[in-house]
């Protein structure tokens, strides 16, 4: 009898509780909350230093995503592109 109850719980109650959760969606671009490093308790000079380091050490891969694809994953079997590619933008420091 205990096995039946456990099986009922696993098969019916648990999936319903998982489906009852709200889906997180961050919203439109540009509407994100912004805070300064000081508001977060961070050293602003160190944050700027980290951003400069990231920008100076940008990836060596080509900015053309099509060229990058065929130079890497495109060499795999069935590695043909599906759809258009966008070019990679400037390094943001993130």
mmCIF file of C-alpha atoms in Angstrom:
data_model
loop_
_atom_site.group_PDB
_atom_site.id
_atom_site.type_symbol
_atom_site.label_atom_id
_atom_site.label_comp_id
_atom_site.label_asym_id
_atom_site.label_seq_id
_atom_site.Cartn_x
_atom_site.Cartn_y
_atom_site.Cartn_z
ATOM 1 C CA UNK A 1 0.000 0.000 0.000
ATOM 2 C CA UNK A 2 2.840 2.389 0.795
ATOM 3 C CA UNK A 3 4.393 1.666 -2.576
ATOM 4 C CA UNK A 4 1.169 2.683 -4.353
ATOM 5 C CA UNK A 5 1.026 5.970 -2.460
ATOM 6 C CA UNK A 6 4.643 6.686 -3.234
ATOM 7 C CA UNK A 7 4.114 5.863 -6.896
ATOM 8 C CA UNK A 8 1.031 8.115 -7.000
ATOM 9 C CA UNK A 9 3.021 10.930 -5.409
ATOM 10 C CA UNK A 10 5.881 10.597 -7.868
ATOM 11 C CA UNK A 11 3.772 10.212 -11.010
ATOM 12 C CA UNK A 12 0.983 12.720 -10.393
ATOM 13 C CA UNK A 13 1.669 15.190 -7.602
ATOM 14 C CA UNK A 14 5.315 16.027 -8.297
ATOM 15 C CA UNK A 15 4.858 16.920 -12.012
ATOM 16 C CA UNK A 16 1.894 19.172 -11.169
ATOM 17 C CA UNK A 17 3.941 21.089 -8.606
ATOM 18 C CA UNK A 18 6.729 21.588 -11.139
ATOM 19 C CA UNK A 19 4.301 22.932 -13.749
ATOM 20 C CA UNK A 20 2.803 25.360 -11.219
ATOM 21 C CA UNK A 21 5.988 27.443 -11.099
ATOM 22 C CA UNK A 22 6.191 30.775 -12.918
ATOM 23 C CA UNK A 23 8.494 31.029 -15.898
ATOM 24 C CA UNK A 24 11.184 33.682 -15.536
ATOM 25 C CA UNK A 25 11.586 36.028 -18.480
ATOM 26 C CA UNK A 26 13.915 39.023 -18.113
ATOM 27 C CA UNK A 27 11.827 41.395 -20.254
ATOM 28 C CA UNK A 28 12.749 43.788 -23.043
ATOM 29 C CA UNK A 29 16.304 44.901 -23.704
ATOM 30 C CA UNK A 30 17.081 48.241 -22.159
ATOM 31 C CA UNK A 31 14.613 47.860 -19.289
ATOM 32 C CA UNK A 32 17.090 46.080 -17.051
ATOM 33 C CA UNK A 33 17.905 47.400 -13.628
ATOM 34 C CA UNK A 34 21.189 49.327 -13.543
ATOM 35 C CA UNK A 35 23.357 50.025 -10.509
ATOM 36 C CA UNK A 36 26.700 51.697 -10.056
ATOM 37 C CA UNK A 37 29.654 49.730 -8.657
ATOM 38 C CA UNK A 38 29.450 51.804 -5.477
ATOM 39 C CA UNK A 39 25.806 50.783 -4.920
ATOM 40 C CA UNK A 40 26.909 47.151 -5.094
ATOM 41 C CA UNK A 41 29.827 47.649 -2.729
ATOM 42 C CA UNK A 42 32.434 47.248 -5.491
ATOM 43 C CA UNK A 43 35.568 49.261 -6.126
ATOM 44 C CA UNK A 44 34.773 51.318 -9.267
ATOM 45 C CA UNK A 45 38.452 51.581 -10.264
ATOM 46 C CA UNK A 46 38.869 47.799 -10.137
ATOM 47 C CA UNK A 47 35.688 47.286 -12.187
ATOM 48 C CA UNK A 48 36.973 49.728 -14.836
ATOM 49 C CA UNK A 49 40.345 47.953 -14.788
ATOM 50 C CA UNK A 50 38.619 44.594 -15.368
ATOM 51 C CA UNK A 51 36.602 46.048 -18.274
ATOM 52 C CA UNK A 52 39.761 47.445 -19.886
ATOM 53 C CA UNK A 53 41.499 44.075 -19.462
ATOM 54 C CA UNK A 54 38.600 42.259 -21.153
ATOM 55 C CA UNK A 55 38.539 44.731 -24.038
ATOM 56 C CA UNK A 56 42.302 44.515 -24.582
ATOM 57 C CA UNK A 57 42.221 40.698 -24.557
ATOM 58 C CA UNK A 58 39.405 40.230 -27.034
ATOM 59 C CA UNK A 59 38.944 36.890 -28.795
ATOM 60 C CA UNK A 60 41.128 36.239 -31.846
ATOM 61 C CA UNK A 61 38.181 34.669 -33.683
ATOM 62 C CA UNK A 62 36.881 36.629 -36.681
ATOM 63 C CA UNK A 63 33.969 39.003 -36.090
ATOM 64 C CA UNK A 64 32.131 37.465 -39.024
ATOM 65 C CA UNK A 65 30.137 34.683 -37.384
ATOM 66 C CA UNK A 66 29.791 32.905 -40.731
ATOM 67 C CA UNK A 67 33.562 32.861 -41.192
ATOM 68 C CA UNK A 68 33.992 31.797 -37.568
ATOM 69 C CA UNK A 69 31.429 29.008 -37.959
ATOM 70 C CA UNK A 70 33.038 27.475 -41.021
ATOM 71 C CA UNK A 71 36.473 27.761 -39.402
ATOM 72 C CA UNK A 72 35.339 25.851 -36.303
ATOM 73 C CA UNK A 73 32.051 23.919 -36.075
ATOM 74 C CA UNK A 74 31.490 24.047 -39.823
ATOM 75 C CA UNK A 75 34.298 21.538 -40.292
ATOM 76 C CA UNK A 76 32.271 18.880 -38.486
ATOM 77 C CA UNK A 77 30.176 16.400 -40.471
ATOM 78 C CA UNK A 78 26.865 18.028 -41.445
ATOM 79 C CA UNK A 79 28.204 21.380 -40.195
ATOM 80 C CA UNK A 80 26.368 23.459 -42.789
ATOM 81 C CA UNK A 81 24.865 26.720 -41.597
ATOM 82 C CA UNK A 82 21.160 26.927 -40.880
ATOM 83 C CA UNK A 83 19.947 30.479 -41.308
ATOM 84 C CA UNK A 84 21.773 33.813 -41.513
ATOM 85 C CA UNK A 85 24.685 34.879 -39.324
ATOM 86 C CA UNK A 86 25.194 38.246 -37.636
ATOM 87 C CA UNK A 87 28.622 39.768 -37.195
ATOM 88 C CA UNK A 88 29.956 39.987 -33.657
ATOM 89 C CA UNK A 89 29.925 43.492 -32.215
ATOM 90 C CA UNK A 90 32.553 45.358 -30.229
ATOM 91 C CA UNK A 91 33.896 43.916 -26.993
ATOM 92 C CA UNK A 92 31.805 45.256 -24.108
ATOM 93 C CA UNK A 93 34.054 44.234 -21.255
ATOM 94 C CA UNK A 94 31.557 41.820 -19.750
#
